[in-house]
CSV table of C-alpha atoms in Angstrom, one decimal:
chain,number,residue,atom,x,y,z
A,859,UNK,CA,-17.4,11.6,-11.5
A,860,UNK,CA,-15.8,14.5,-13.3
A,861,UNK,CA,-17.8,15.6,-16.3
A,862,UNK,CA,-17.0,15.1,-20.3
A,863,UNK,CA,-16.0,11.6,-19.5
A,864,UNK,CA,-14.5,10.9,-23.0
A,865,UNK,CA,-14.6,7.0,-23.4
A,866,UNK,CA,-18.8,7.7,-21.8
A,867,UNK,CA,-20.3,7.5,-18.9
A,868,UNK,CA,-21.4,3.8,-19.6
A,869,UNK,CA,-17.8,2.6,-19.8
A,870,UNK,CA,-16.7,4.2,-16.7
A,871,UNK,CA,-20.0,2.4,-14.5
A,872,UNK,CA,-18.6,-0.9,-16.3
A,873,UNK,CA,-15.3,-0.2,-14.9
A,874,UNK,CA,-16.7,0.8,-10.9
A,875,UNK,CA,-19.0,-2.2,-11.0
A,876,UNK,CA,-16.0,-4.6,-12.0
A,877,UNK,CA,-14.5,-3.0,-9.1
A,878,UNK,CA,-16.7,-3.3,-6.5
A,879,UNK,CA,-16.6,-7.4,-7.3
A,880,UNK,CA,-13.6,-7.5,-6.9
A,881,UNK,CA,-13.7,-5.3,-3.3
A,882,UNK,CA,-16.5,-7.4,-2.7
A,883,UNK,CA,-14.7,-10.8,-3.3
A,884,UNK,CA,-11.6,-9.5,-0.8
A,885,UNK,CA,-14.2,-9.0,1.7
A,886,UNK,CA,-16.0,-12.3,1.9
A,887,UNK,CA,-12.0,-14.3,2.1
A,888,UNK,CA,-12.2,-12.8,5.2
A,889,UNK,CA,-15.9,-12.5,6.9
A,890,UNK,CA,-16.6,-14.4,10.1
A,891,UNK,CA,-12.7,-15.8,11.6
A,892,UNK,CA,-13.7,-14.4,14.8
A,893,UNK,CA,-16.3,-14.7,16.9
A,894,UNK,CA,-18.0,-11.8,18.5
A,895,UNK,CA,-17.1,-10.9,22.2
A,896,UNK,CA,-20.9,-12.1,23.5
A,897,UNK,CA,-20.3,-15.4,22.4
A,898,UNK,CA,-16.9,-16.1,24.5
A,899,UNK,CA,-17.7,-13.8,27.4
A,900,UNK,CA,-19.4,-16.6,29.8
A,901,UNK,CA,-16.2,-18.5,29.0
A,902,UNK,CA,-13.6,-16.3,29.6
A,903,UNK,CA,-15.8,-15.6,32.5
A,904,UNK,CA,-14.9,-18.3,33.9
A,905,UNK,CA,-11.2,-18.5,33.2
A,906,UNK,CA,-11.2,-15.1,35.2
A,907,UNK,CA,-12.8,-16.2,37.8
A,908,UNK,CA,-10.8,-19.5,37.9
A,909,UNK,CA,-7.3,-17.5,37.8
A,910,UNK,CA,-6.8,-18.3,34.4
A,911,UNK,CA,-7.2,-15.2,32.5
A,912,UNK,CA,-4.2,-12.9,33.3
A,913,UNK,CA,-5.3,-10.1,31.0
A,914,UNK,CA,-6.3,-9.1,27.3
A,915,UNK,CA,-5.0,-7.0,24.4
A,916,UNK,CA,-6.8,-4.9,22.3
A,917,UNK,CA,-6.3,-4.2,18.4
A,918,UNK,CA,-8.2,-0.6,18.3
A,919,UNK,CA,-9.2,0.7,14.9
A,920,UNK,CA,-11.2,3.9,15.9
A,921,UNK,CA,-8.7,6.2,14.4
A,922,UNK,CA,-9.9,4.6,10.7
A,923,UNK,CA,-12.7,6.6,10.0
A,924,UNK,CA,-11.1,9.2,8.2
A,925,UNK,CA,-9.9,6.0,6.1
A,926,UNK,CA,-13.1,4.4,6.1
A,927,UNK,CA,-15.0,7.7,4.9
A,928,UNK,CA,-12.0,7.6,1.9
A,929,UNK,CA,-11.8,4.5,0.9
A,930,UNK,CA,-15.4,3.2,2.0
A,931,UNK,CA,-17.2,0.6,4.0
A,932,UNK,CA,-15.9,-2.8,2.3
A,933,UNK,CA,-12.2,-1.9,2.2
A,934,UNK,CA,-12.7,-1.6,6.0
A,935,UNK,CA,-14.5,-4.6,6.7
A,936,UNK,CA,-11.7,-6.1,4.4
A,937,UNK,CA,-9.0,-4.7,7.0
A,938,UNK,CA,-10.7,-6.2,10.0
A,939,UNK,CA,-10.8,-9.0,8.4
A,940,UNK,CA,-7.1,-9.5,7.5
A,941,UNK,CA,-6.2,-8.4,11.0
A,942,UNK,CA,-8.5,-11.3,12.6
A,943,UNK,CA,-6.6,-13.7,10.4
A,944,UNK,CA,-3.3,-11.9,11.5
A,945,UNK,CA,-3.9,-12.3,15.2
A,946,UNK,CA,-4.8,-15.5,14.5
A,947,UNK,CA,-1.7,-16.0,13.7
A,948,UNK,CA,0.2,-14.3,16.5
A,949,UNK,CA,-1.7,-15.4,19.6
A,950,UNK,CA,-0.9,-18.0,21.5
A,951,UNK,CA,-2.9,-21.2,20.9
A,952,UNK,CA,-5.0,-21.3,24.3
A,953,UNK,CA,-5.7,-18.0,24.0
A,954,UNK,CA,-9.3,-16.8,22.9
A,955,UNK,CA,-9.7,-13.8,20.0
A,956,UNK,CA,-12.9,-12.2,19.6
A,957,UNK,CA,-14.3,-9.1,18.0
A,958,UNK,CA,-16.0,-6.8,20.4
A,959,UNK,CA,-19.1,-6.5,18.6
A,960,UNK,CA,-20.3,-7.1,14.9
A,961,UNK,CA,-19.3,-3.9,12.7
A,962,UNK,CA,-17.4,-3.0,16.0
A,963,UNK,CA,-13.9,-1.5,15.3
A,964,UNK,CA,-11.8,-2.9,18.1
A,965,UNK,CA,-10.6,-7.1,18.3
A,966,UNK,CA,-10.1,-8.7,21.7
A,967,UNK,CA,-7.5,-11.2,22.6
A,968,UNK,CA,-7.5,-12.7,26.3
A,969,UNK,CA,-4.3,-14.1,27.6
A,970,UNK,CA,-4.9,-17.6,29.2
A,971,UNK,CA,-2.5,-19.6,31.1
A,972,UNK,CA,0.8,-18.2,32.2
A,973,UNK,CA,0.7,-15.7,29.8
A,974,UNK,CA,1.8,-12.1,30.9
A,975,UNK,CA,0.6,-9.0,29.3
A,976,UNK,CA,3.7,-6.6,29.9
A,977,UNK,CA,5.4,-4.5,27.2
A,978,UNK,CA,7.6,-6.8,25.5
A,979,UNK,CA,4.5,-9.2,24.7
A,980,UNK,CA,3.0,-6.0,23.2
A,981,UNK,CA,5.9,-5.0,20.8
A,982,UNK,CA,6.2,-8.6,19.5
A,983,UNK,CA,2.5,-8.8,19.0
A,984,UNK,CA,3.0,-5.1,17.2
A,985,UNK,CA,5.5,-6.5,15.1
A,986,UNK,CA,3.8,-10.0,14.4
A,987,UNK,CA,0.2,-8.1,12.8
A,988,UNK,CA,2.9,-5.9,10.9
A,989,UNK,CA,4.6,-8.6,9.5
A,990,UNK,CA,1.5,-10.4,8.1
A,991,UNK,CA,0.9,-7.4,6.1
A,992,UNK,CA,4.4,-7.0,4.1
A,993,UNK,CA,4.0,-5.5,1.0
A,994,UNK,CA,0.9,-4.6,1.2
A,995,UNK,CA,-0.6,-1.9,-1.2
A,996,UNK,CA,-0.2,2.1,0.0
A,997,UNK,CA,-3.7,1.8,1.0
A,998,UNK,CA,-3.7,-0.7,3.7
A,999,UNK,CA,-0.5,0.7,5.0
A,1000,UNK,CA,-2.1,3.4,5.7
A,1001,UNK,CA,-4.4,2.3,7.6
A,1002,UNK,CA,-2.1,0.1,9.2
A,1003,UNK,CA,-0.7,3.6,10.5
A,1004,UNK,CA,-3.9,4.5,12.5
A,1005,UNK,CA,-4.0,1.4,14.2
A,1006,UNK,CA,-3.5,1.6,18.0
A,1007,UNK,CA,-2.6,-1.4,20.3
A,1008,UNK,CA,-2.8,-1.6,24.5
A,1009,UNK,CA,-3.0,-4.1,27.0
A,1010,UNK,CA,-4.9,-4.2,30.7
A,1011,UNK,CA,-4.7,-6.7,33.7
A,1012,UNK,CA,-7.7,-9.2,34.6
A,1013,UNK,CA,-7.5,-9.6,38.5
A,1014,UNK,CA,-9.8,-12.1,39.9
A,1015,UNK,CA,-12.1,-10.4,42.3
A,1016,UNK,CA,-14.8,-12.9,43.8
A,1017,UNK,CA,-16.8,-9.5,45.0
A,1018,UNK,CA,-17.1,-8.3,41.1
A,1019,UNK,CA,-18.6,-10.0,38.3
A,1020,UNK,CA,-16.1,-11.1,35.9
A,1021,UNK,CA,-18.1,-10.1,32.9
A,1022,UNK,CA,-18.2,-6.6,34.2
A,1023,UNK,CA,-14.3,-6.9,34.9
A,1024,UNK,CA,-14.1,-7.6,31.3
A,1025,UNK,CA,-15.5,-4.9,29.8
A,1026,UNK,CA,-13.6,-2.4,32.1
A,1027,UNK,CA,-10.5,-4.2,31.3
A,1028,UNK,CA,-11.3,-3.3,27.4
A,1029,UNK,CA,-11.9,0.0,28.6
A,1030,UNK,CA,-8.6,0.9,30.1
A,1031,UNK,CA,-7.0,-1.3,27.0
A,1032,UNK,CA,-8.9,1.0,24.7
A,1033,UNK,CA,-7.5,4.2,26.9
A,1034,UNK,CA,-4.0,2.6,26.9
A,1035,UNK,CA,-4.0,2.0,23.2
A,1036,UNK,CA,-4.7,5.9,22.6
A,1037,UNK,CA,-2.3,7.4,25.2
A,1038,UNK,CA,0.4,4.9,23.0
A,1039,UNK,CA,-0.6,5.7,19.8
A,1040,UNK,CA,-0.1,9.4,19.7
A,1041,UNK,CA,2.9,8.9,21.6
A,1042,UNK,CA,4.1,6.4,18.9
A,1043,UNK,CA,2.9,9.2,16.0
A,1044,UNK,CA,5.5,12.0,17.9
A,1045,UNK,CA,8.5,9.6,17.9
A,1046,UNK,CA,7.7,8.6,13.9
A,1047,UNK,CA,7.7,12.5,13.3
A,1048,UNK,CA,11.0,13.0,14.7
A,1049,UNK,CA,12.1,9.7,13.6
A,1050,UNK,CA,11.3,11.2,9.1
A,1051,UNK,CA,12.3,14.7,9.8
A,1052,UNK,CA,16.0,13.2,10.6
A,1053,UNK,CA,16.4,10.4,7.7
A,1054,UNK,CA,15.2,13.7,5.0
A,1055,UNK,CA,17.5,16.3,6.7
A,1056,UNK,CA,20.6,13.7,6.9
A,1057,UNK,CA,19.3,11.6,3.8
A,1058,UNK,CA,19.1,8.8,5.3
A,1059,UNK,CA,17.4,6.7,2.8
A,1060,UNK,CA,17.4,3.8,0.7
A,1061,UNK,CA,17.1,3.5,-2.7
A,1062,UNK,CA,15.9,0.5,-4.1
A,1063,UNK,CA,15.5,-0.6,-7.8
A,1064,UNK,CA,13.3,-3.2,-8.7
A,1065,UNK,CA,12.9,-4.3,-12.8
A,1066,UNK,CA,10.5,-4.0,-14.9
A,1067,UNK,CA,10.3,-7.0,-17.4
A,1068,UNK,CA,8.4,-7.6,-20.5
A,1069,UNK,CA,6.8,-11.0,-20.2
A,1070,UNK,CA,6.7,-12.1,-23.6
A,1071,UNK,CA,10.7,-12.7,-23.6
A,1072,UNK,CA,11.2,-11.7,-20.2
A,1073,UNK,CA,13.9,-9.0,-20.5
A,1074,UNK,CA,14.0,-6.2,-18.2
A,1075,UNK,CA,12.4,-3.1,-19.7
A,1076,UNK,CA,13.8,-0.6,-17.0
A,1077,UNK,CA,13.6,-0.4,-13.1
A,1078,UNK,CA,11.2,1.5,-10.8
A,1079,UNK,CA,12.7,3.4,-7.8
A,1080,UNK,CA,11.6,2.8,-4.8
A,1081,UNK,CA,12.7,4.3,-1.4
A,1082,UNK,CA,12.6,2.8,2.1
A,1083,UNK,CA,14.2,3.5,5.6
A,1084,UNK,CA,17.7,3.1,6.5
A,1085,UNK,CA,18.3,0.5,9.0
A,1086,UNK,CA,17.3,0.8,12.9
A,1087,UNK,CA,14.9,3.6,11.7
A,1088,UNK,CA,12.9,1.6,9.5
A,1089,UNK,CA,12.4,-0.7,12.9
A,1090,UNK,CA,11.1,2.3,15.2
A,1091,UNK,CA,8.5,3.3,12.4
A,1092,UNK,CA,7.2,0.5,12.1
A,1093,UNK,CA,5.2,1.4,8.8
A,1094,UNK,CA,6.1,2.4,5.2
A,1095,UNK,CA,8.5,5.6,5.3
A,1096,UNK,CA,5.5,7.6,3.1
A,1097,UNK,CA,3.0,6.7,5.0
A,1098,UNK,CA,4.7,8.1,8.3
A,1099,UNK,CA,5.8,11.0,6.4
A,1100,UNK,CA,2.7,11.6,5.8
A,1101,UNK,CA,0.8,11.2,9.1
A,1102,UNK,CA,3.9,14.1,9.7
A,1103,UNK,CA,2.9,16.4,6.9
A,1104,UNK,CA,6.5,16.2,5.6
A,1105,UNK,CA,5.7,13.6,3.0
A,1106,UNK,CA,6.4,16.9,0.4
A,1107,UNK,CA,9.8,16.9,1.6
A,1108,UNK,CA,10.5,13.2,1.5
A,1109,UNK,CA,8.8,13.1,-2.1
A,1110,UNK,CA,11.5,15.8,-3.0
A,1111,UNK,CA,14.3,14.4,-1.4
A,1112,UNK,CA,13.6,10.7,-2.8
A,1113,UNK,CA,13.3,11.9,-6.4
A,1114,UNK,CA,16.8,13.3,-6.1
A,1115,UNK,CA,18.2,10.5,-4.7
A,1116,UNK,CA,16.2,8.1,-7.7
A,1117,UNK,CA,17.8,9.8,-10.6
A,1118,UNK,CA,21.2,10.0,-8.6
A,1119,UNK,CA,21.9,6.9,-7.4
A,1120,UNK,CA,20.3,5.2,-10.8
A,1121,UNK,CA,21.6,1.8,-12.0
A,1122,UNK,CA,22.8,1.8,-15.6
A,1123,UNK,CA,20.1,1.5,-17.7
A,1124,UNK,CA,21.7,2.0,-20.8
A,1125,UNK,CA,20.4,3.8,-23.9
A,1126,UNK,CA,17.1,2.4,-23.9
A,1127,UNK,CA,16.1,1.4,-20.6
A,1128,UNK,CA,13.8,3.2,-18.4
A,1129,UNK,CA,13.7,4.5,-15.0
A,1130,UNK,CA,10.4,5.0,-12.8
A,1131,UNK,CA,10.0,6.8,-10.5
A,1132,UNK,CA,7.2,8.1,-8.1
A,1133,UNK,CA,5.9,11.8,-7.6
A,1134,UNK,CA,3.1,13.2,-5.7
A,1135,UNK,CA,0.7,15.7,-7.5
A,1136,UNK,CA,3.0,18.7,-5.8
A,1137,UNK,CA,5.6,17.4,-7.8
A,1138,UNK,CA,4.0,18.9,-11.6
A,1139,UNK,CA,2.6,22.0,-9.5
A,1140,UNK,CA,4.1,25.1,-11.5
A,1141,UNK,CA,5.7,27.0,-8.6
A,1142,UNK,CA,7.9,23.7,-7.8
A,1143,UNK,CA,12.0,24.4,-9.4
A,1144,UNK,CA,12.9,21.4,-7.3
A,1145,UNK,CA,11.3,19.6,-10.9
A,1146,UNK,CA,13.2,21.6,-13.3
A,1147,UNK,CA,16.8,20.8,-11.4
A,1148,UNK,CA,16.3,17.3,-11.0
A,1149,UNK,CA,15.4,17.5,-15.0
A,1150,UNK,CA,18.5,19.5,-15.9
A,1151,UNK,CA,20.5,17.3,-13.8
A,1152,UNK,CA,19.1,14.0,-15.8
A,1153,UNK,CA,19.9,15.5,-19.0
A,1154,UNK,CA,23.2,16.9,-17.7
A,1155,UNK,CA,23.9,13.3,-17.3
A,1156,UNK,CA,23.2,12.4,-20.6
A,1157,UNK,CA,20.1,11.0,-20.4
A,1158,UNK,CA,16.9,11.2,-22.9
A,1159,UNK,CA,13.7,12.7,-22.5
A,1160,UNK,CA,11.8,9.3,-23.1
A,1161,UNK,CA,14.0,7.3,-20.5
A,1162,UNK,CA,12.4,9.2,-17.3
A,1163,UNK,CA,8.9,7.5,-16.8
A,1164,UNK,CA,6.6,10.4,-14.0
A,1165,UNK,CA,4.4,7.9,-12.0
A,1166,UNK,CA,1.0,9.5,-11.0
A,1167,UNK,CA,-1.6,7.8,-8.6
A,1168,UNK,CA,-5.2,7.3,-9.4
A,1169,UNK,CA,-5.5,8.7,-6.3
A,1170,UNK,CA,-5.8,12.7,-6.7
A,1171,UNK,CA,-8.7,15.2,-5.7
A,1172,UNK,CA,-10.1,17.0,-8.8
A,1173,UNK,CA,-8.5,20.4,-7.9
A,1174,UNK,CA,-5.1,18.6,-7.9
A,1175,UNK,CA,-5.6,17.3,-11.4
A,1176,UNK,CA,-6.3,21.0,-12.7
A,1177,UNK,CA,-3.1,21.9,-11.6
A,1178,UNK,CA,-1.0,19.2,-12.4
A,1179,UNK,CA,-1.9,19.4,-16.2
A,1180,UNK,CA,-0.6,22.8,-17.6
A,1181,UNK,CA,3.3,21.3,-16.3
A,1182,UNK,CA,2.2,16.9,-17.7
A,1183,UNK,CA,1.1,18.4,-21.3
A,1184,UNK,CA,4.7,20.5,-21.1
A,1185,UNK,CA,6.1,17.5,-20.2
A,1186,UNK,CA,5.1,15.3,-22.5
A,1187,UNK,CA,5.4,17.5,-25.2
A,1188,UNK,CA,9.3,17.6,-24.1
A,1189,UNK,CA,9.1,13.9,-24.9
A,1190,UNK,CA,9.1,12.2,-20.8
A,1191,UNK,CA,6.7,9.6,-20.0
A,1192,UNK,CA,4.0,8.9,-17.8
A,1193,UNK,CA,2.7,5.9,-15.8
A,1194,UNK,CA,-0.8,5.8,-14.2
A,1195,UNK,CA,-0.5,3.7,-10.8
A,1196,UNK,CA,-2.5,2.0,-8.7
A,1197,UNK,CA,-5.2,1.4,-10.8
A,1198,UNK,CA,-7.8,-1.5,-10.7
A,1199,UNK,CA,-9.3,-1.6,-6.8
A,1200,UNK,CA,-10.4,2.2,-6.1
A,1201,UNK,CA,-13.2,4.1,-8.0
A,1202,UNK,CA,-10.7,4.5,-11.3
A,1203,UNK,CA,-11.3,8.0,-13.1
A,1204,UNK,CA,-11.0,7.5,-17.1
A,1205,UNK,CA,-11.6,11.2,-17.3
A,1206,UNK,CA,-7.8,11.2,-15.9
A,1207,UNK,CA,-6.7,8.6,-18.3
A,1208,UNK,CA,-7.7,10.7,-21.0
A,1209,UNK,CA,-5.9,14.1,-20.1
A,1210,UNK,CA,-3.2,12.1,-18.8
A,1211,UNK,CA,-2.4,10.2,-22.2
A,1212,UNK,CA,0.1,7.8,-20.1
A,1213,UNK,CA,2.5,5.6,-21.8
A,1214,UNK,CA,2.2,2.6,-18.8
A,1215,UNK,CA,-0.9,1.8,-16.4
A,1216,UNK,CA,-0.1,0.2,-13.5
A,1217,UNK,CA,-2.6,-2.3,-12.7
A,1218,UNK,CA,-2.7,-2.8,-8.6
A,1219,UNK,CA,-0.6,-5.6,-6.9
A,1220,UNK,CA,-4.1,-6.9,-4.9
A,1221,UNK,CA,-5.7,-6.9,-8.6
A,1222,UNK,CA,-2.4,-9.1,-9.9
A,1223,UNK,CA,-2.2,-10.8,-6.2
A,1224,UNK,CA,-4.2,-14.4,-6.7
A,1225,UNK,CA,-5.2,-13.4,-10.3
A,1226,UNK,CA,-5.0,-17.4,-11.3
A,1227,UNK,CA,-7.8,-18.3,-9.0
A,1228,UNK,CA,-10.5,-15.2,-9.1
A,1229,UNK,CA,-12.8,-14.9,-12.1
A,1230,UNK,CA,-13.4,-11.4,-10.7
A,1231,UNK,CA,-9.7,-10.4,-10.7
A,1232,UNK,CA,-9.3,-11.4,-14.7
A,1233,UNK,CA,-12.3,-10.3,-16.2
A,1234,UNK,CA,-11.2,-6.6,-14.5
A,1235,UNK,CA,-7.8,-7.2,-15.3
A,1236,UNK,CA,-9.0,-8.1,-19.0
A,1237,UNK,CA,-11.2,-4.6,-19.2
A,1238,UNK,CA,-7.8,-2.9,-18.0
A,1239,UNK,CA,-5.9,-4.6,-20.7
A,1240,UNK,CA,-8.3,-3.4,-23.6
A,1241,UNK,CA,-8.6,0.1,-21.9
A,1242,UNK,CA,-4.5,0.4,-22.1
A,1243,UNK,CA,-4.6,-0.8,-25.9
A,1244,UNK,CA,-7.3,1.5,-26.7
A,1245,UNK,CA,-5.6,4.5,-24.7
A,1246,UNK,CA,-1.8,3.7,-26.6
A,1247,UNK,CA,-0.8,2.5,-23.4
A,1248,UNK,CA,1.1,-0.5,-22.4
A,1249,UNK,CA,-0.3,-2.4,-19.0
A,1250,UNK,CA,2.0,-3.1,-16.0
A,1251,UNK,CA,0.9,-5.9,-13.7
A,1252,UNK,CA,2.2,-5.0,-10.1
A,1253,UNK,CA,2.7,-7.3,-7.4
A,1254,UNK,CA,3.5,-10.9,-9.6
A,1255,UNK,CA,4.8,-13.5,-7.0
A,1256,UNK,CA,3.6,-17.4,-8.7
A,1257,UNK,CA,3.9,-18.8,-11.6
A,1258,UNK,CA,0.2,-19.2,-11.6
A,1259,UNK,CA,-0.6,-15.3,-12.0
A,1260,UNK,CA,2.7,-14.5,-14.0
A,1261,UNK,CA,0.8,-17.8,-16.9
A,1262,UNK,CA,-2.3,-16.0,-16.8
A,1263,UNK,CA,-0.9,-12.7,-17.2
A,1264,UNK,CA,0.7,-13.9,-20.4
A,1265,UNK,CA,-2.1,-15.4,-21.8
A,1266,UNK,CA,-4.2,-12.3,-21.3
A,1267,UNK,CA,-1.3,-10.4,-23.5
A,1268,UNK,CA,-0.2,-8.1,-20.7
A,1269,UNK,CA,2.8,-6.5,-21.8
A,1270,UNK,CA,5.0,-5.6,-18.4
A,1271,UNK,CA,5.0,-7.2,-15.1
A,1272,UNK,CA,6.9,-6.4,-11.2
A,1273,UNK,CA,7.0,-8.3,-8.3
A,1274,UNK,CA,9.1,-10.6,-6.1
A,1275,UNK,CA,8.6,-13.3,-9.1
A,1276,UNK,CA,10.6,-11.1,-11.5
A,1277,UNK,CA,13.0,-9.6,-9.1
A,1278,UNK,CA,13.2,-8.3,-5.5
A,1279,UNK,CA,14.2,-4.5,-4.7
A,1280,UNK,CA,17.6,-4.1,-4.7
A,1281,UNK,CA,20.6,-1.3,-4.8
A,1282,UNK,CA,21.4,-0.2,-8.1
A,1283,UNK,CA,24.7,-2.0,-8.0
A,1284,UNK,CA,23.2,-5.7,-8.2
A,1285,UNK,CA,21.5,-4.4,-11.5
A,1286,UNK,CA,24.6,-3.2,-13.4
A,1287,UNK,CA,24.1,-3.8,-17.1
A,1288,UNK,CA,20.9,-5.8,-16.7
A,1289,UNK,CA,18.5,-4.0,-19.4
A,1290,UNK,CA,17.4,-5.9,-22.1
A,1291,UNK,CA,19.2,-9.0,-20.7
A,1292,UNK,CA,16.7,-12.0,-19.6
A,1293,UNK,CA,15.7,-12.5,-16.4
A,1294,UNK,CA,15.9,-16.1,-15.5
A,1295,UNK,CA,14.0,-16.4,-12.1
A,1296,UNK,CA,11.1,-17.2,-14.5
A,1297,UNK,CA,12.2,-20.8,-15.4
A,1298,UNK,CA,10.0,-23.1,-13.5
């Protein structure tokens, strides 16, 4: 914890201890789907020996620890634990998952029948785990990024004990799933440096709506993949960029293309948009143009809304704040994002002074039914009223969150509820006016 935390060092164990409930709570949805490999191996055994076991896949998460070290032990057992629900979900329905041992990092799927383990089965199966996770937080996605997939044969040998065919069929699915995986992170490389240097990016805008009266308070930009790209990465653009080192560039080059391809938002709506720490360092002029060119355009101070994640070291905060207290005192605002699931910092919500926090979409994500999720949301709510900030709920998808949102007085909301992503166009002169999705 950084020191002189203004609102005391009580408040700020309230607010870890509310988190770790929650973290806690994600983790037990999701403990025990699979059984462990020991408890299927006589079985599958015996398929192999009986010619009915062609083969296995292998979900490998070694890469993760970096991930794990960051974001700590339950968030981990909380991945595992969505991906044994998501290959659940993709296997085929004689087939037998297991996990390869408990607190292991690597799940096993054995292909029974006519099943063939070939490429093909492999990209769908790819596809299938990535698709169970769609819009999942920044977090997950990147750990989604680390995670390596491979496949080995399971020929019947009657002079080899199937059990020991088993395990060295993991092993070379294991070594497989490596070879692949830095393969993969070479093509994503290529795959960003070409959509930055030929812009090949879209911009999406999705609203921002005060739920009160439900009219659209401004849009947030967000940025995705063009087309065909977007397939062969596989995983959020940033988080590729990243895993690249050229998520600086893309940072620069979809800030641009925010404030440029803008929908109209009128004289008082707002427009949010994302920036990495880099972004307020003092040597960066990208900033200062992008600014120039918003004002050149007309617009105020107070209509460009800076959002910061939680998520920065201590160094980066020291050198972000000389260029956010020049900032604000120029009159733009600030939004603190992703708050509510990691270790949240209210020495940073004190220096920061934002205008918005934006409470996590897997805080806001099943709200209704977790007694955990509102009495942290509720600490976040009085937090932003005692701060002069105004709290965004991320992520609102049913009418069962968006009522207990309302109840709790949160002032803003996003998510698919409210209004999908979309190109400026389909937004043209939709500040202020009511968004009517909301009827139930």
């Amino acid at each position: 914890m950084w020191e002189d935390d203004p609102f005391g060092g009580m408040e700020q164990q309230a607010l870890e201890e509310l988190s770790e409930a929650v973290r806690d709570e994600e983790v037990s949805q999701f403990r025990g789907r699979l059984p462990m490999l020991g408890e299927v191996l006589d079985e599958v055994g015996k398929a192999v020996a009986a010619r009915r076991c062609s083969g296995l896949w292998v979900v490998d998460t070694s890469q993760l620890e970096g991930w794990e070290r960051q974001h700590g032990a339950g968030a981990f057992d909380a991945l595992m634990g969505r991906l044994s629900q998501a290959v659940e979900g993709v296997k085929g329905s004689r087939d037998v998952a297991c996990v390869e041992a408990d607190g292991a990092d690597t799940l096993v799927v054995f292909i029974m029948g006519d099943g063939l383990v070939d490429e093909g089965a492999l990209e769908a199966l790819h596809g299938g785990l990535l698709g169970a996770f769609d819009r999942a937080q920044m977090a997950v996605q990147q750990a989604l990024e680390r995670i390596a997939l491979g496949s080995a044969m399971v020929l019947a040998n009657a002079s080899v004990d199937p059990r020991r065919q088993i395990y060295r069929a993991i092993r070379r699915a294991r070594a497989e799933a490596q070879v692949g995986y830095h393969d993969q992170q070479r093509r994503r490389s290529r795959v960003v440096g070409h959509l930055i240097a030929q812009r090949k990016i879209r911009t999406l805008f999705q609203p921002v709506v005060r739920l009160n009266d439900r009219r659209v308070e401004g849009f947030e930009a967000l940025s995705r993949a063009e087309g065909g790209a977007a397939k062969r990465l596989g995983v959020h653009l940033f988080v590729a960029a990243s895993r690249a080192e050229l998520d600086g560039e893309l940072d620069q080059a979809c800030r641009a293309l925010s404030v440029e391809r803008r929908p109209e938002i009128g004289e008082e709506g707002k427009l949010f948009i994302n920036c990495l720490p880099p972004t307020f360092y003092a040597s960066n002029p990208e900033l200062r143009a992008m600014l120039e060119s918003w004002r050149g355009a007309g617009m105020r101070a107070d209509q460009l809304v800076f959002e910061v994640t939680e998520q920065i070291t201590y160094e980066q905060f020291v050198r972000i704040m000389p260029t956010v207290r020049m900032l604000r005192e120029e009159g733009y605002r600030f939004a603190l994002d992703d708050v509510g699931t990691g270790a949240a910092n209210l020495r940073l919500l004190a220096e920061l002074e934002p205008d918005y926090i934006k409470m996590d979409l897997e805080l806001t994500r099943g709200i209704a039914r977790s007694e955990r999720k509102r009495a942290l949301a509720q600490y976040l709510q009085d937090l932003a009223q005692r701060s002069g900030a105004e709290l965004i709920a991320e992520g609102i998808e049913t009418f069962d969150d968006l009522e207990v949102l309302r109840q709790m007085g949160v002032a803003l909301g996003q998510g698919y509820l409210l209004g999908e992503p979309q190109e400026a166009e389909a937004w043209e002169g939709m500040v202020a006016q009511v968004i009517d999705t909301l009827e139930s």
